Coordinates of C-alpha atoms in Angstrom, one line a residue:
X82 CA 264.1 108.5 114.0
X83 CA 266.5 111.1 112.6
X84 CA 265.1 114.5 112.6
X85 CA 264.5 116.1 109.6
X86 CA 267.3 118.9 108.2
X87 CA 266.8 122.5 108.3
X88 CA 268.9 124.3 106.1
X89 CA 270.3 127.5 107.8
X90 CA 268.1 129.3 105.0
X91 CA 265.0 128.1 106.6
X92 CA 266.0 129.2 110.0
X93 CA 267.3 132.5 108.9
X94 CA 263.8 133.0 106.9
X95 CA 261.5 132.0 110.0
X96 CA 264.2 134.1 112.2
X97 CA 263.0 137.6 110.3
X98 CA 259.6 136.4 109.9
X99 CA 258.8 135.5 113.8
X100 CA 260.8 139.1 114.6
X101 CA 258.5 140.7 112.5
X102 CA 255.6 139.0 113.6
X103 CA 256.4 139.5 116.9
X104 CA 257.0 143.6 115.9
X105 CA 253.5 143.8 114.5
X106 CA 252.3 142.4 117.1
X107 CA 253.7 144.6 119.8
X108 CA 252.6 147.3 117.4
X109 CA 248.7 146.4 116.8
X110 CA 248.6 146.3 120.8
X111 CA 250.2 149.5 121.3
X112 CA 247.6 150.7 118.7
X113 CA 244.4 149.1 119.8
X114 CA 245.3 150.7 124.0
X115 CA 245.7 154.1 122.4
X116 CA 242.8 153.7 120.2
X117 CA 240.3 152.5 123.0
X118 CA 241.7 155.0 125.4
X119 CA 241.0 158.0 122.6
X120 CA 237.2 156.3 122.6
X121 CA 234.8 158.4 124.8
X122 CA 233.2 156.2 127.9
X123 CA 229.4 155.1 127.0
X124 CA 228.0 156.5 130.4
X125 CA 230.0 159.8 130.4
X126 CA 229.1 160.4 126.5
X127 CA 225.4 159.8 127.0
X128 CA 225.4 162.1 130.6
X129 CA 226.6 165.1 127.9
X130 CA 224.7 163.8 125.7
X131 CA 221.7 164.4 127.3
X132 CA 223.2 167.6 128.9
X133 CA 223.5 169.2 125.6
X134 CA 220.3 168.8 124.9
X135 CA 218.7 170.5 127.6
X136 CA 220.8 173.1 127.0
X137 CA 220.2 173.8 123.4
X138 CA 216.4 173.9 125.2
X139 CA 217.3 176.8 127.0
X140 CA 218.0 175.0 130.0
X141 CA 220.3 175.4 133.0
X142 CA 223.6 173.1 132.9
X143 CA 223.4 172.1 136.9
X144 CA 226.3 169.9 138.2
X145 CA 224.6 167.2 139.2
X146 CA 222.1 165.4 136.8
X147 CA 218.7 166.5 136.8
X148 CA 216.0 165.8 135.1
X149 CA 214.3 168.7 132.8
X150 CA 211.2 170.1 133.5
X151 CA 210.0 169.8 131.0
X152 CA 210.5 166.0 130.2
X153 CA 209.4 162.9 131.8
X154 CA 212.3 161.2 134.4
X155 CA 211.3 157.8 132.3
X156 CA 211.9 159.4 129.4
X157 CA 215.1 161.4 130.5
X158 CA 216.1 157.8 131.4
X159 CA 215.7 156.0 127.6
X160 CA 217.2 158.9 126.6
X161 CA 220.3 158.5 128.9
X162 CA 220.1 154.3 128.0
X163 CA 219.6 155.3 123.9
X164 CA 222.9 157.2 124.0
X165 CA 224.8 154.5 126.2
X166 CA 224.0 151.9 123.7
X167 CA 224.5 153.9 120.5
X168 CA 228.1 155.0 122.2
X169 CA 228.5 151.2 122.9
X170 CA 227.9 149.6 119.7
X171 CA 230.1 152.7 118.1
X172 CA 233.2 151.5 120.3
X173 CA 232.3 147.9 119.8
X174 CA 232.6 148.5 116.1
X175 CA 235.6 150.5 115.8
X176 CA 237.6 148.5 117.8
X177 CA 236.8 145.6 115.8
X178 CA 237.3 147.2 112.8
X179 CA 240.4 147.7 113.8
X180 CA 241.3 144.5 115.2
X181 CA 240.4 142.5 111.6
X182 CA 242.1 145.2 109.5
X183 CA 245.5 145.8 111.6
X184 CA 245.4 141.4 111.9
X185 CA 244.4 141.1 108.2
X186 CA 247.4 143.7 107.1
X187 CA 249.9 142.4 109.6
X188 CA 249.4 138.7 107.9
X189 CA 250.2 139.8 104.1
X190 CA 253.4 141.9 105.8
X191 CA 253.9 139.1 107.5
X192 CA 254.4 136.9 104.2
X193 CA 256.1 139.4 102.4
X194 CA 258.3 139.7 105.4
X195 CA 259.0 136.1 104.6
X196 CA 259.3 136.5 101.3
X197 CA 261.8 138.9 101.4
X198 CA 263.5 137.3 104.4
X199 CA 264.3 134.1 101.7
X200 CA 265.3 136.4 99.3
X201 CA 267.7 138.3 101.8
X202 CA 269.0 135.0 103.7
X203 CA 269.6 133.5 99.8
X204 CA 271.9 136.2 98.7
X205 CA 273.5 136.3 102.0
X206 CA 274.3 132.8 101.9
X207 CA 275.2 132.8 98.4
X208 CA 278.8 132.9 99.1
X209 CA 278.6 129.9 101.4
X210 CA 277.1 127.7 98.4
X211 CA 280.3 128.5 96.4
X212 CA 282.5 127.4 99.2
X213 CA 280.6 124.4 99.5
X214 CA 280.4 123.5 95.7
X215 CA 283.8 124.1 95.3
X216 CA 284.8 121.9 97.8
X217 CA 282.2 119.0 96.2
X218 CA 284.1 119.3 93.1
X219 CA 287.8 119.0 94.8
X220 CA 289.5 115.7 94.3
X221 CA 293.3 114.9 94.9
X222 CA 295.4 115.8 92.2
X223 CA 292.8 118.5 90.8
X224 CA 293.3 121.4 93.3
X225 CA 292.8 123.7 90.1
X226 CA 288.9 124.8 91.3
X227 CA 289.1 128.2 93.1
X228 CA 286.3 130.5 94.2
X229 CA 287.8 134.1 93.7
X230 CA 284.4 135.5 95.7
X231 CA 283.9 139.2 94.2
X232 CA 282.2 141.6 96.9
X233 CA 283.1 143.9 99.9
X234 CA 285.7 143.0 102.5
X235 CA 283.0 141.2 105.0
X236 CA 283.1 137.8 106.7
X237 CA 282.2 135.7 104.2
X238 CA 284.7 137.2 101.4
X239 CA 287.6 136.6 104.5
X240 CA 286.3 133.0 104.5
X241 CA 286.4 132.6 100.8
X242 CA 290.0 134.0 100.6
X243 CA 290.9 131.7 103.4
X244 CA 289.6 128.9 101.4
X245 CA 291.3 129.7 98.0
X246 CA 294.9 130.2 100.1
X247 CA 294.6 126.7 101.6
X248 CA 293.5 125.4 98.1
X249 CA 296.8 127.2 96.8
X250 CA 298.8 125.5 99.4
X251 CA 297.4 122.1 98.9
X252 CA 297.9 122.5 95.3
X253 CA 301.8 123.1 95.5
X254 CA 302.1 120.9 98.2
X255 CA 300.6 118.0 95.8
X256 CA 302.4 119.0 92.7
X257 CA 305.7 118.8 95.1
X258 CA 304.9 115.1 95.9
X259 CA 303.9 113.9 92.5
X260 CA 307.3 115.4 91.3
X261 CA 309.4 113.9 94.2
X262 CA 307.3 110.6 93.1
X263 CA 308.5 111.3 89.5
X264 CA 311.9 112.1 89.9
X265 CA 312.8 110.0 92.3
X266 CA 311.3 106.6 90.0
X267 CA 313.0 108.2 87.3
X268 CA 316.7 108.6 89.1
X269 CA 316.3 104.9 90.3
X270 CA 315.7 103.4 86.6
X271 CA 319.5 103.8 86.4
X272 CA 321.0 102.0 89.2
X273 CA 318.3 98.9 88.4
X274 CA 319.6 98.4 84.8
X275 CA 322.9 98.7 86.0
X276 CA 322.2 95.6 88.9
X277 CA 320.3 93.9 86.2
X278 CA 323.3 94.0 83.8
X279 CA 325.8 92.8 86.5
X280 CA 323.7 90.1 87.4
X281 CA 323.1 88.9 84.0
X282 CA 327.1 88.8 83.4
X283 CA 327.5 87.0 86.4
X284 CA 324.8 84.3 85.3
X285 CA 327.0 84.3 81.9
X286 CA 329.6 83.4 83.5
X287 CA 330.9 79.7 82.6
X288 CA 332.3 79.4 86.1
X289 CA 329.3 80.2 88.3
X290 CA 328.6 77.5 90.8
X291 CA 324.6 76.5 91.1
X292 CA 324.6 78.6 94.6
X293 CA 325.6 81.7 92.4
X294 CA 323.1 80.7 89.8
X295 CA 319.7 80.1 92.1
X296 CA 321.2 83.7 93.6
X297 CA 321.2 85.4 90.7
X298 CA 317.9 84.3 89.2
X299 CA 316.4 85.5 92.8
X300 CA 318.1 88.7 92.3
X301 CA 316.8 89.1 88.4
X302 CA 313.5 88.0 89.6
X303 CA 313.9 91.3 92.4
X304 CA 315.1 93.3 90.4
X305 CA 312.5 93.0 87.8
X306 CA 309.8 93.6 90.6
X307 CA 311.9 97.0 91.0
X308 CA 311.6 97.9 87.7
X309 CA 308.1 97.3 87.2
X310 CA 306.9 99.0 90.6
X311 CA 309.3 102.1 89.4
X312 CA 307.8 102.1 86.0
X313 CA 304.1 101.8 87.7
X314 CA 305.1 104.6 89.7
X315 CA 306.0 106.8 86.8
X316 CA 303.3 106.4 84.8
X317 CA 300.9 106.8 88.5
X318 CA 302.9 110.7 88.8
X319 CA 302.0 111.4 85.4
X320 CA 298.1 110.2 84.9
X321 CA 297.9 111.9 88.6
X322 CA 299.4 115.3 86.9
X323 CA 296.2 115.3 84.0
X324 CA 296.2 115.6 80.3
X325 CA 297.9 118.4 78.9
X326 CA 296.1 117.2 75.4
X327 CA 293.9 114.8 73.9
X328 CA 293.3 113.2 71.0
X329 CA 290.4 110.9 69.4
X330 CA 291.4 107.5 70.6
X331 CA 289.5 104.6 69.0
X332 CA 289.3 103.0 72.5
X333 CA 287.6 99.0 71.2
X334 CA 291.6 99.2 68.6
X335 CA 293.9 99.5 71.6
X336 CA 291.8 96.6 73.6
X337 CA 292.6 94.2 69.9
X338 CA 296.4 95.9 70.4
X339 CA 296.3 94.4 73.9
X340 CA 294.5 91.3 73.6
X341 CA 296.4 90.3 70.7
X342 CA 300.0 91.2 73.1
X343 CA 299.1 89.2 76.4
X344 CA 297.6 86.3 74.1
X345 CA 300.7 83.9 75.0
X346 CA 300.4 84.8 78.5
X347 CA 296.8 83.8 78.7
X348 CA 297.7 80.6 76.5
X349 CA 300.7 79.8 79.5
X350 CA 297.9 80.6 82.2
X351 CA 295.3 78.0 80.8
X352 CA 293.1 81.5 80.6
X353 CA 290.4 82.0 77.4
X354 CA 290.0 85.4 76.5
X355 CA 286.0 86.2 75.2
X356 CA 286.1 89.3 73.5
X357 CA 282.9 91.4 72.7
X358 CA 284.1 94.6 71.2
X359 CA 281.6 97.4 69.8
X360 CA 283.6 100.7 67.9
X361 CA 283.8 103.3 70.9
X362 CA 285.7 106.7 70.5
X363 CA 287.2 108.2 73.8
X364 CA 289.7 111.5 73.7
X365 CA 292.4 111.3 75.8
X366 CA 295.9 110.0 75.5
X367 CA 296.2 106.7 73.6
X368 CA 299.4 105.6 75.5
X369 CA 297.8 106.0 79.2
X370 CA 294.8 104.2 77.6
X371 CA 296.6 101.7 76.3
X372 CA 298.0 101.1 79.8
X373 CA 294.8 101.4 81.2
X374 CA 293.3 98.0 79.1
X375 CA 297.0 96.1 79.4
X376 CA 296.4 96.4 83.5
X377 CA 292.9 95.5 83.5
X378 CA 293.6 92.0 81.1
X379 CA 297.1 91.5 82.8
X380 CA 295.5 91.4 86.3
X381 CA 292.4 90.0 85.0
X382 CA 294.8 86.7 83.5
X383 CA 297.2 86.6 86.5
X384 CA 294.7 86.2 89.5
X385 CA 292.5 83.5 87.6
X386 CA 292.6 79.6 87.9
X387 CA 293.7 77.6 85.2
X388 CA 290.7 77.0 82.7
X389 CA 289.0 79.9 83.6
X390 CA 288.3 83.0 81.0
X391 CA 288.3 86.6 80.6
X392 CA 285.7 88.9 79.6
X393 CA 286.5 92.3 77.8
X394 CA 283.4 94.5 76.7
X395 CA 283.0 97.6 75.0
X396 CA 279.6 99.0 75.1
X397 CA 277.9 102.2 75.7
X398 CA 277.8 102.6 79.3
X399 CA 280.0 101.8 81.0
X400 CA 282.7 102.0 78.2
X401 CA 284.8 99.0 79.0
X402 CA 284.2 96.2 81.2
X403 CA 286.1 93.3 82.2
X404 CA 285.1 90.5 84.3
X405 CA 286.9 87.1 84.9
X406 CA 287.0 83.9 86.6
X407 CA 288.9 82.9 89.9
X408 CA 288.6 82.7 93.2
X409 CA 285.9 84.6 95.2
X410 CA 286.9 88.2 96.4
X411 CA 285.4 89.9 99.9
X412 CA 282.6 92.4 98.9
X413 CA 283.9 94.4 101.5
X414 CA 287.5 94.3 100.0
X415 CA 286.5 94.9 96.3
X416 CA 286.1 98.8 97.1
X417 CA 290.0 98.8 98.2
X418 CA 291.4 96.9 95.2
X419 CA 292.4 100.4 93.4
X420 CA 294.6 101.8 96.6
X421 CA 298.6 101.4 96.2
X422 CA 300.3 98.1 97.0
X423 CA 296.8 96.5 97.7
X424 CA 296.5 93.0 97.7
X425 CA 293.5 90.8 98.5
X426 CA 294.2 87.4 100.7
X427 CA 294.2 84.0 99.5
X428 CA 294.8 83.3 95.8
X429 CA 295.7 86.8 94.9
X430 CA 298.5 87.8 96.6
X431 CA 301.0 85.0 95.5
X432 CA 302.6 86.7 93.0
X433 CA 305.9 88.7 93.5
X434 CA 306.4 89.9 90.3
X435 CA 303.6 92.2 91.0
X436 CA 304.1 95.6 92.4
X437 CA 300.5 96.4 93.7
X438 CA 299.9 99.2 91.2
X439 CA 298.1 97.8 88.2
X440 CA 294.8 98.6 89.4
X441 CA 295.7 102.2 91.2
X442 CA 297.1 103.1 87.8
X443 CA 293.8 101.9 86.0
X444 CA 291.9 104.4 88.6
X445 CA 294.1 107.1 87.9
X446 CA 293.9 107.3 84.8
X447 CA 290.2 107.0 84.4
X448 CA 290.0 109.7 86.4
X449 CA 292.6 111.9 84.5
X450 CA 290.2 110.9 81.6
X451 CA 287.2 112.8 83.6
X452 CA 285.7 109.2 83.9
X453 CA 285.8 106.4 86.9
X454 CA 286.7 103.1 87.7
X455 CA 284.6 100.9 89.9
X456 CA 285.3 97.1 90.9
X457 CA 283.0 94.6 92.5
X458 CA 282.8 91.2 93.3
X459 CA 281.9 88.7 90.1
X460 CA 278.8 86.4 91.6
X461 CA 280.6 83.0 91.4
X462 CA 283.8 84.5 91.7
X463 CA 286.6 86.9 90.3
X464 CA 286.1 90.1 89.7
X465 CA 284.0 92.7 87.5
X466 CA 286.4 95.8 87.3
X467 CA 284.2 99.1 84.8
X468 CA 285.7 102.1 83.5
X469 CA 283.0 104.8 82.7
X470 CA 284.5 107.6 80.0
X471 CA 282.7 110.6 79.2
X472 CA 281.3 110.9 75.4
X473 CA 284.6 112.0 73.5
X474 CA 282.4 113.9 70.4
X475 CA 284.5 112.0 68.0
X476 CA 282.9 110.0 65.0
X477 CA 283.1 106.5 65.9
X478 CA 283.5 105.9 61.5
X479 CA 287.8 106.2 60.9

């Protein structure tokens, strides 16, 4: 059995109070030899006792004990026994008394040593929970979160510095990637449409033997993978980079625009799109939206079976859903459908038109939307791929 957690709070709370317990009880022994040692013994006390008494008589103090004469030895002797027992009873009770009272007071200190030990081991570990929230609420691409601890120049304000410079770092070193990303898909768009418009002259050419020609179409058909995986990556560097702005986007219109432009591609694929669309309002940016939905359906058509259907839902939570026929994906492999030039075995990897990013750009910009994407396996096959926005604020009435 695992053993149960105990937060460095706890241990630093039972720390000071088992010190301090252990203090008073040092302490309340210390006070309790001193105490008893200050106590005068029973036999010596009654001896003096009795002493004194003879003397106030008028009696000679000898050294050794004698018995007065004018008193009875037996009753010299309950004198002597009277005084023992009195003395006795008065040490028995002090000590006592001060045995419940120093136990009873070192208890409540005790518990308001605790007390204040929480309070003490909370504020010192305050600075640790904002390191570790911080951290909770990092993600790639959003390296923005920084803890900028306020306090003196200790350990933990060294740590949290440490922390924000690496943050810093990882930031830049990010934004660096996505804009090599960025600029390097945008400097290749050239040299494609270029190839494309050379191969396309070639192919118009009256003159071009069949070799040329099934050459040619295998080129187009390469180059047009090109385009679209340079085009995918674009759009991936610039969901990954955020929203600079949004604007209400009437999410259940761009999901008719959509449906309504892959309709001839799901009429070529034998595929019958089901539509159940409520009015839903989302901010964000209506083109990476809009590229969002034409993914999901596009994939959603191309790796079915012919006859099959598509589902696309709008409801309140999740905000859009779309599930479709095909052939059964892996639970296990369902989680890695959103990762960059992914592709499942079997039936849905046959494509090479494809670049592998459809579903990586869906994630993205989900999460550039403050939302989430989440796939899993349909339960007689395909797959069920949700997108949960957060509530945009925007009348759903346009």
């Amino acid at each position: 059995m695992r053993r149960p957690r105990l937060s460095v709070r706890n241990r630093l709370t039972a720390l000071y109070g088992g010190l301090f317990l252990l203090a008073g009880l040092v302490l309340l022994l210390i006070n309790y030899a001193l105490v008893n040692g200050s106590l005068p013994d029973a036999s010596q006390f009654a001896s003096t006792a009795v002493k004194a008494t003879q003397g106030d008589a008028g009696m000679a103090m000898p050294l050794q004990p004698t018995y007065p004469v004018n008193a009875e030895p037996a009753e010299t002797v309950n004198l002597v026994a009277a005084a023992r027992s009195a003395v006795t009873d008065y040490r028995s009770a002090t000590l006592s008394t001060l045995l419940v009272g120093s136990a009873i007071a070192l208890l409540v200190a005790a518990a308001l040593a605790v007390f204040f030990g929480w309070v003490m081991a909370s504020r010192t570990l305050r600075p640790l929970h904002t390191i570790t929230s911080t951290a909770r609420k990092l993600e790639v691409g959003r390296l923005d979160r920084r803890i900028n601890l306020d306090g003196p120049e200790d350990e933990l304000k060294e740590l949290a510095d440490t922390f924000d410079g690496m943050l810093d770092r990882l930031g830049e070193s990010f934004d660096s990637q996505k804009r090599f990303v960025a600029n390097a898909s945008h400097e290749l768009r050239t040299p494609l449409a270029v190839q494309r418009t050379l191969i396309e002259v070639a192919l118009a050419d009256p003159e071009a033997g069949p070799e040329l020609r099934k050459l040619g179409e295998h080129l187009l058909l390469t180059n047009e993978r090109s385009e679209r995986m340079i085009e995918g990556l674009l759009v991936l560097a610039r969901s990954d980079r955020g929203l600079t702005s949004r604007s209400p986007v009437r999410l259940d219109k761009v999901v008719r625009l959509v449906l309504t432009a892959t309709a001839a591609q799901a009429e070529e694929a034998g595929v019958v799109i089901e539509p159940n669309l409520r009015a839903r309002t989302v901010a964000g940016d209506p083109v990476l939206l809009e590229r969002l939905v034409t993914n999901l359906v596009v994939n959603a058509i191309t790796y079915n079976t012919r006859g099959g259907w598509v589902h696309v839902e709008i409801s309140g939570e999740p905000a859009l859903t779309v599930r479709n026929s095909g052939p059964v994906v892996p639970a296990d492999a369902a989680a890695t459908v959103f990762e960059p030039f992914r592709r499942l075995a079997g039936e849905r990897t046959g494509n090479s038109r494809n670049a592998g990013l459809g579903l990586s750009i869906v994630r993205s910009v989900a999460e550039a939307h403050d939302g989430e994407a989440s796939a899993r396996p349909g339960p007689r096959g395909g797959l069920v791929v949700e997108i949960r926005l957060p509530p945009s604020g925007y009348s759903t009435h346009s």
